[in-house]
Coordinates of C-alpha atoms in Angstrom, one line a residue:
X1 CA 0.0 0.0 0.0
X2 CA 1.4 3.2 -0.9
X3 CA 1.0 6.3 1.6
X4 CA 2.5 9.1 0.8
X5 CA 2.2 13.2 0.6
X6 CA 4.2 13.1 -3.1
X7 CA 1.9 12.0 -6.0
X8 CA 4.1 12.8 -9.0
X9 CA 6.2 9.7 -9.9
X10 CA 8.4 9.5 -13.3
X11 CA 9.5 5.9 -14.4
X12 CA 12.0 5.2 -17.2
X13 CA 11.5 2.3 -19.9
X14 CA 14.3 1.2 -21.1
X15 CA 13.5 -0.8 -24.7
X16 CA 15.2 -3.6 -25.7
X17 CA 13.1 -5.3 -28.1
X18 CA 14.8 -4.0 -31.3
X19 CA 11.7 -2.7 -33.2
X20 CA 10.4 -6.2 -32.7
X21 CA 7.0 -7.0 -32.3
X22 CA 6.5 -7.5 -28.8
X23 CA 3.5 -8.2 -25.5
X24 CA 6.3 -7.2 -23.4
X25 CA 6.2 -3.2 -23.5
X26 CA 2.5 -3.4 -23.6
X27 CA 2.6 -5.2 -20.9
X28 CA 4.9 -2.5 -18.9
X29 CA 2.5 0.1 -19.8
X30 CA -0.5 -1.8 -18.9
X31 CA 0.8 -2.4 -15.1
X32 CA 2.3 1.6 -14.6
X33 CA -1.2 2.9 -15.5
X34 CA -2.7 0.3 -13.5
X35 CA -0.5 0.8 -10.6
X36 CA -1.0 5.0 -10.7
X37 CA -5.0 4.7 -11.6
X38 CA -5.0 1.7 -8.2
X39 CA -2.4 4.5 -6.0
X40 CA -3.5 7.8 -7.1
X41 CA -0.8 8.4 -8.6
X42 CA 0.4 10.7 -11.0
X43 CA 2.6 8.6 -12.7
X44 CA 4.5 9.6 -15.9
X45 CA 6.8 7.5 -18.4
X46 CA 9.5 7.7 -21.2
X47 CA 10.3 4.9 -23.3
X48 CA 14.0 4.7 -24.8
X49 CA 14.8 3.1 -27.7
X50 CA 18.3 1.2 -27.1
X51 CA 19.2 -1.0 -29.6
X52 CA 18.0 0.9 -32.7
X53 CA 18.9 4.7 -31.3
X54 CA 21.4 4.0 -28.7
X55 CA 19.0 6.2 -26.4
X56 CA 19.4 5.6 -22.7
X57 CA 17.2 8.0 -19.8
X58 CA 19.3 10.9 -17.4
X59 CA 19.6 10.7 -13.7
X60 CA 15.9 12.6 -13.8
X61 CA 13.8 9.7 -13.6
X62 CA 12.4 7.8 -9.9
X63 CA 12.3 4.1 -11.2
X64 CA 13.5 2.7 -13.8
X65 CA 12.7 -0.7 -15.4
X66 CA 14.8 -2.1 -18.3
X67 CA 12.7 -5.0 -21.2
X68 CA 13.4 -8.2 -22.4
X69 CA 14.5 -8.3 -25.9
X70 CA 15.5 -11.1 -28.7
X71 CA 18.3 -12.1 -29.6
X72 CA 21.7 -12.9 -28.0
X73 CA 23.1 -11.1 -25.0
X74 CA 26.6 -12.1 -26.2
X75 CA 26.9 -10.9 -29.6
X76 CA 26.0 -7.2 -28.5
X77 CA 29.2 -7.2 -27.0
X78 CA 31.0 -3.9 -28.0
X79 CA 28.1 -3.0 -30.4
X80 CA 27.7 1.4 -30.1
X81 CA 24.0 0.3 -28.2
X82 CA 25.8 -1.5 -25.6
X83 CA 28.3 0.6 -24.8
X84 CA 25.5 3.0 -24.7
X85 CA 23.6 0.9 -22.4
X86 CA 26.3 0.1 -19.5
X87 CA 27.4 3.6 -19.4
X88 CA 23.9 4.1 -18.2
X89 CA 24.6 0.9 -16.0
X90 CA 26.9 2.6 -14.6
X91 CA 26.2 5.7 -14.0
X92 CA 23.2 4.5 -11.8
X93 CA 25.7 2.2 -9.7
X94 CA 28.2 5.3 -9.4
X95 CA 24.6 7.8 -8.3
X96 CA 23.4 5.3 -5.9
X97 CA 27.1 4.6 -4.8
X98 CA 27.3 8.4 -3.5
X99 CA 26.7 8.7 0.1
X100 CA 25.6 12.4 -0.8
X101 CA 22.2 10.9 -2.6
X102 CA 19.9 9.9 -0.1
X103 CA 17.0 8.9 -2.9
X104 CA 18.2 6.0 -4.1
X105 CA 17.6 5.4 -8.1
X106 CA 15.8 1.5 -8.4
X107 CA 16.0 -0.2 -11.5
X108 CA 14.6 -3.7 -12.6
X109 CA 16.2 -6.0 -15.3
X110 CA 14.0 -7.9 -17.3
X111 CA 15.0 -11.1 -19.1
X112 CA 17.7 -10.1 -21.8
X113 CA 18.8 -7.3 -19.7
X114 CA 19.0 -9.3 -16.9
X115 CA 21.5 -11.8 -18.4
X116 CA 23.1 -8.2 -20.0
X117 CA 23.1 -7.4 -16.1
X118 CA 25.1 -10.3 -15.1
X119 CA 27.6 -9.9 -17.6
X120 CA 28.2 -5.9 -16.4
X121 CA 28.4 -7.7 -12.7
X122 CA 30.4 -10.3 -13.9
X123 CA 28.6 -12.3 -11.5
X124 CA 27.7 -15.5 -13.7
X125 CA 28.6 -16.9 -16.9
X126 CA 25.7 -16.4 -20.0
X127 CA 25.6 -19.2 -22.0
X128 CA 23.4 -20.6 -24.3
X129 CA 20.8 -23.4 -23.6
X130 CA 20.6 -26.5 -25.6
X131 CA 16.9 -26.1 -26.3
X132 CA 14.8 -23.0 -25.9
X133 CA 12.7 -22.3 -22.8
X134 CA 9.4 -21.7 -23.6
X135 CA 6.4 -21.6 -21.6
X136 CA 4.7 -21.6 -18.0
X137 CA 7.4 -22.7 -15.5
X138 CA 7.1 -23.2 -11.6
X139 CA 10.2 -20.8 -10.3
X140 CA 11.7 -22.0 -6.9
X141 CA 12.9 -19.9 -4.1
X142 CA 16.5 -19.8 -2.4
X143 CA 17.0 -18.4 1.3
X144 CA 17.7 -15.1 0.5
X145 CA 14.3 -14.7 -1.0
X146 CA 12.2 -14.9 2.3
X147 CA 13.0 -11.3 2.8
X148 CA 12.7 -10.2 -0.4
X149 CA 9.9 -7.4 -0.6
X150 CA 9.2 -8.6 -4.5
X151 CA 8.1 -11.9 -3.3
X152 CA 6.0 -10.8 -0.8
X153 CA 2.9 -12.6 -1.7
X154 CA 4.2 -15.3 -3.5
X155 CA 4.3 -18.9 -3.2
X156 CA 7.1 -21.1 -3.4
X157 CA 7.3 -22.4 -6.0
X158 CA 5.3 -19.3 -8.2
X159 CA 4.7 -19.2 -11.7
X160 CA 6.5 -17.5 -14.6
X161 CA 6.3 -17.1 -18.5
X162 CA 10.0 -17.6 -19.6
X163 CA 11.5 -17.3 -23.3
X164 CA 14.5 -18.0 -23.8
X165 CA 17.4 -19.1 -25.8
X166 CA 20.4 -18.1 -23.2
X167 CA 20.4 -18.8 -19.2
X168 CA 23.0 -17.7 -16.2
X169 CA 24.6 -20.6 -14.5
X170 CA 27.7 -20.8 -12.7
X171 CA 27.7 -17.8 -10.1
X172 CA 30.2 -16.3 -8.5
X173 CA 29.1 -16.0 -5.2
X174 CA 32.5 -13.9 -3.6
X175 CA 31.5 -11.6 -6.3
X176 CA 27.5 -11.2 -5.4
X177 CA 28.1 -11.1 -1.4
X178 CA 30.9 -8.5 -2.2
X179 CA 28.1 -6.2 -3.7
X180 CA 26.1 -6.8 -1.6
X181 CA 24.1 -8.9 -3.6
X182 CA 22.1 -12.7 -3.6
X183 CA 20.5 -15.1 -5.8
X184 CA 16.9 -15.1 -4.8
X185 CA 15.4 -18.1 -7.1
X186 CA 16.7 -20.6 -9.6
X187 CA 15.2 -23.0 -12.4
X188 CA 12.4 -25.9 -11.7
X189 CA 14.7 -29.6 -11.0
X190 CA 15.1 -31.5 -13.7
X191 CA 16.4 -34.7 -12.1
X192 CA 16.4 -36.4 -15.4
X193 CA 18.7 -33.9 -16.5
X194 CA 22.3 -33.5 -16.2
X195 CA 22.2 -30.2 -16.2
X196 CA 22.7 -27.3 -13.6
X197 CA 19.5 -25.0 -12.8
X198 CA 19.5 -22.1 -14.2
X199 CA 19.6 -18.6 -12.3
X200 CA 16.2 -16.7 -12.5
X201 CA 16.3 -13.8 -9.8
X202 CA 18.9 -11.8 -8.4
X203 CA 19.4 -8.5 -6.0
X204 CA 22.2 -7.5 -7.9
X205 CA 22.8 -4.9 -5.0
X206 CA 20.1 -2.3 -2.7
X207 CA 18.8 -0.9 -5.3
X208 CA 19.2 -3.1 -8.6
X209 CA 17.3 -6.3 -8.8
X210 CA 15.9 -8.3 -11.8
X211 CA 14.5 -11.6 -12.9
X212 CA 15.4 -14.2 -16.2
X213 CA 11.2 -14.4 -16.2
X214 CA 9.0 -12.3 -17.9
X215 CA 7.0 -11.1 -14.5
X216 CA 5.2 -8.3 -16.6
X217 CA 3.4 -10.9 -18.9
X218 CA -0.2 -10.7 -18.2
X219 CA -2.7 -13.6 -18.3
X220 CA -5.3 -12.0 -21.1
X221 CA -3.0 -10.5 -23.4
X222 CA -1.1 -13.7 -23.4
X223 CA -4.2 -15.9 -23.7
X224 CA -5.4 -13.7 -26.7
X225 CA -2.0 -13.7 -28.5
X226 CA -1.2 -17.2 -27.9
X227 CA -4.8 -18.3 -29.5
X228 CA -4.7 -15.9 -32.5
X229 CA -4.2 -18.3 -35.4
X230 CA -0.5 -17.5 -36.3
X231 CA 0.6 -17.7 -32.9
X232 CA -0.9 -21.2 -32.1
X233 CA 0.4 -22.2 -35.4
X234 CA 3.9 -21.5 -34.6
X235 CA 3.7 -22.7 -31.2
X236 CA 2.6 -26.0 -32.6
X237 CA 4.8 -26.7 -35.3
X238 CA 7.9 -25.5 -33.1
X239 CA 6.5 -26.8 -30.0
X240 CA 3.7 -29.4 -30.0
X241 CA 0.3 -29.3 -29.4
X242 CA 0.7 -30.0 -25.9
X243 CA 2.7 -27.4 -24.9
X244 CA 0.2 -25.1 -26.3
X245 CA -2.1 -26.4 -24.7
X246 CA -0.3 -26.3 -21.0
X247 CA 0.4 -22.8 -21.7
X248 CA -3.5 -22.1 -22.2
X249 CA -4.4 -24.2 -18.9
X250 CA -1.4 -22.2 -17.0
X251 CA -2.9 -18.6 -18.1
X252 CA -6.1 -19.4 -17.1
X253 CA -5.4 -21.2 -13.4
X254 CA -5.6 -17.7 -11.2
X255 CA -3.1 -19.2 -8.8
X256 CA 0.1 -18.6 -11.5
X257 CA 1.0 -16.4 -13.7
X258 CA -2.2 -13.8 -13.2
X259 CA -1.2 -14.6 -9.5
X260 CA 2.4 -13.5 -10.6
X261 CA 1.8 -10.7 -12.7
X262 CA -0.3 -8.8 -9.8
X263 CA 2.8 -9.1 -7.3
X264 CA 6.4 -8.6 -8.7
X265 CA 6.3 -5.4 -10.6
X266 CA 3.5 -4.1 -8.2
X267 CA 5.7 -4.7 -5.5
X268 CA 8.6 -3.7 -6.9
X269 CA 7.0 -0.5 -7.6
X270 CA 5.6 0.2 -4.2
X271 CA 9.0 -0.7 -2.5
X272 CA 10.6 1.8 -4.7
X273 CA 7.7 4.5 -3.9
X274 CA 7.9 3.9 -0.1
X275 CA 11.2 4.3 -0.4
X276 CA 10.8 7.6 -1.6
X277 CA 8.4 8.7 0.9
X278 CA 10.9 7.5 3.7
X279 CA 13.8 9.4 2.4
X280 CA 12.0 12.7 1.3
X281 CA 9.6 12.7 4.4

């Protein structure tokens, strides 16, 4: 619940999805005018183009949330947008790093740039999976997570769309204590797999934090653009009718990813609010 005297709120987008057809920004929209309208809020947002314009936000913004994208998080490497990109990285770790600025700047990664995240940490190695991850997936809880204000609400396991062709495995764990970091949820067990589980949620530090899962996909735009004829078609032929249909039954049960969508951005953005009540009050 957010209380607070200040009502003016400015979030940052950060686009990643390269001019490609998405659900992903919609989705983003949808849940900051949701989450104004629901806190009386007057909440404003800019969208930045990354990859095709190399346009990153200022220091002017409260929150800021950075998409999912396609393609590979690797192959960016030393691209103009990149470069781009973790200068903005860093500038936010050097703002928040000053003792002299007592608001805090909070930023969410978000699938590609959350594997783009762990690369700038250097806290894990991005590789790529032998078979894509698509679908509804159960997303399990380490320790760390108990405290964690964006789970609050959650069940463990909770339910996540995830897309993928890359995952982070292998952490370095000297690296993510020294920054004051944790790993806050990994991959459903596959015992039949030789495999390790996959990262899917990390506090990269106080004020950084992101997730491998799509936690902005909502239930109905999902359900209507997985059913639309070309969609279902593709997930068929690539997938199998079965997985279509386990993503249908998933989007549906109120107790997943509706149940998901409705807690980690939400929360996410009242922690960050609060937050800036506490410090300005």
């Amino acid at each position: 619940m957010i209380d607070m005297d200040r009502k003016k709120i400015s979030v940052a987008i950060l686009d990643l999805y390269e001019g490609i057809a998405n659900q992903g920004m919609r989705c983003l929209r949808e849940i900051l005018n949701q989450f104004g309208d629901l806190n009386h809020l007057e909440l404003h947002f800019d969208e930045f183009d990354v990859r095709l314009k190399n346009e990153v936000p200022g220091l002017e913004y409260d929150i800021y949330i950075s998409s999912g994208g396609p393609g590979s998080p690797l192959d960016s490497e030393g691209s103009d947008w990149e470069k781009a990109y973790f200068g903005w990285v860093d500038r936010m770790v050097e703002y928040n790093a000053n003792p002299a600025n007592t608001v805090k700047k909070n930023v969410f990664f978000i699938c590609h740039s959350f594997q783009l995240a762990c690369r700038y940490f250097s806290i894990a190695h991005v590789t790529k999976r032998k078979s894509t991850a698509f679908g509804v997936f159960p997303v399990h809880y380490l320790n760390d997570a108990e405290a964690e204000p964006i789970f609050e609400g959650l069940n463990d396991p909770f339910y996540a769309v995830d897309s993928r062709d890359f995952q982070v495995i292998q952490p370095n764990h000297n690296r993510i204590h020294e920054m004051g970091g944790s790993i806050l949820a990994i991959e459903k067990a596959r015992p039949h797999v030789p495999l390790e589980r996959a990262i899917m949620a990390v506090r990269f530090n106080e004020s950084m934090i992101g997730t491998q899962f799509h936690p902005e996909a909502d239930p109905t735009g999902m359900l209507l653009h997985l059913q639309s004829d070309e969609k279902k078609k593709t997930v068929i032929e690539n997938y199998g009718q079965e997985k279509w249909q386990s993503m249908i039954d998933h989007l549906n049960d109120p107790d997943k990813i509706s149940h998901t969508y409705s807690h980690i951005l939400p929360n996410f953005l009242s922690s960050s609010v609060n937050q800036l009540q506490l410090v300005e009050a």
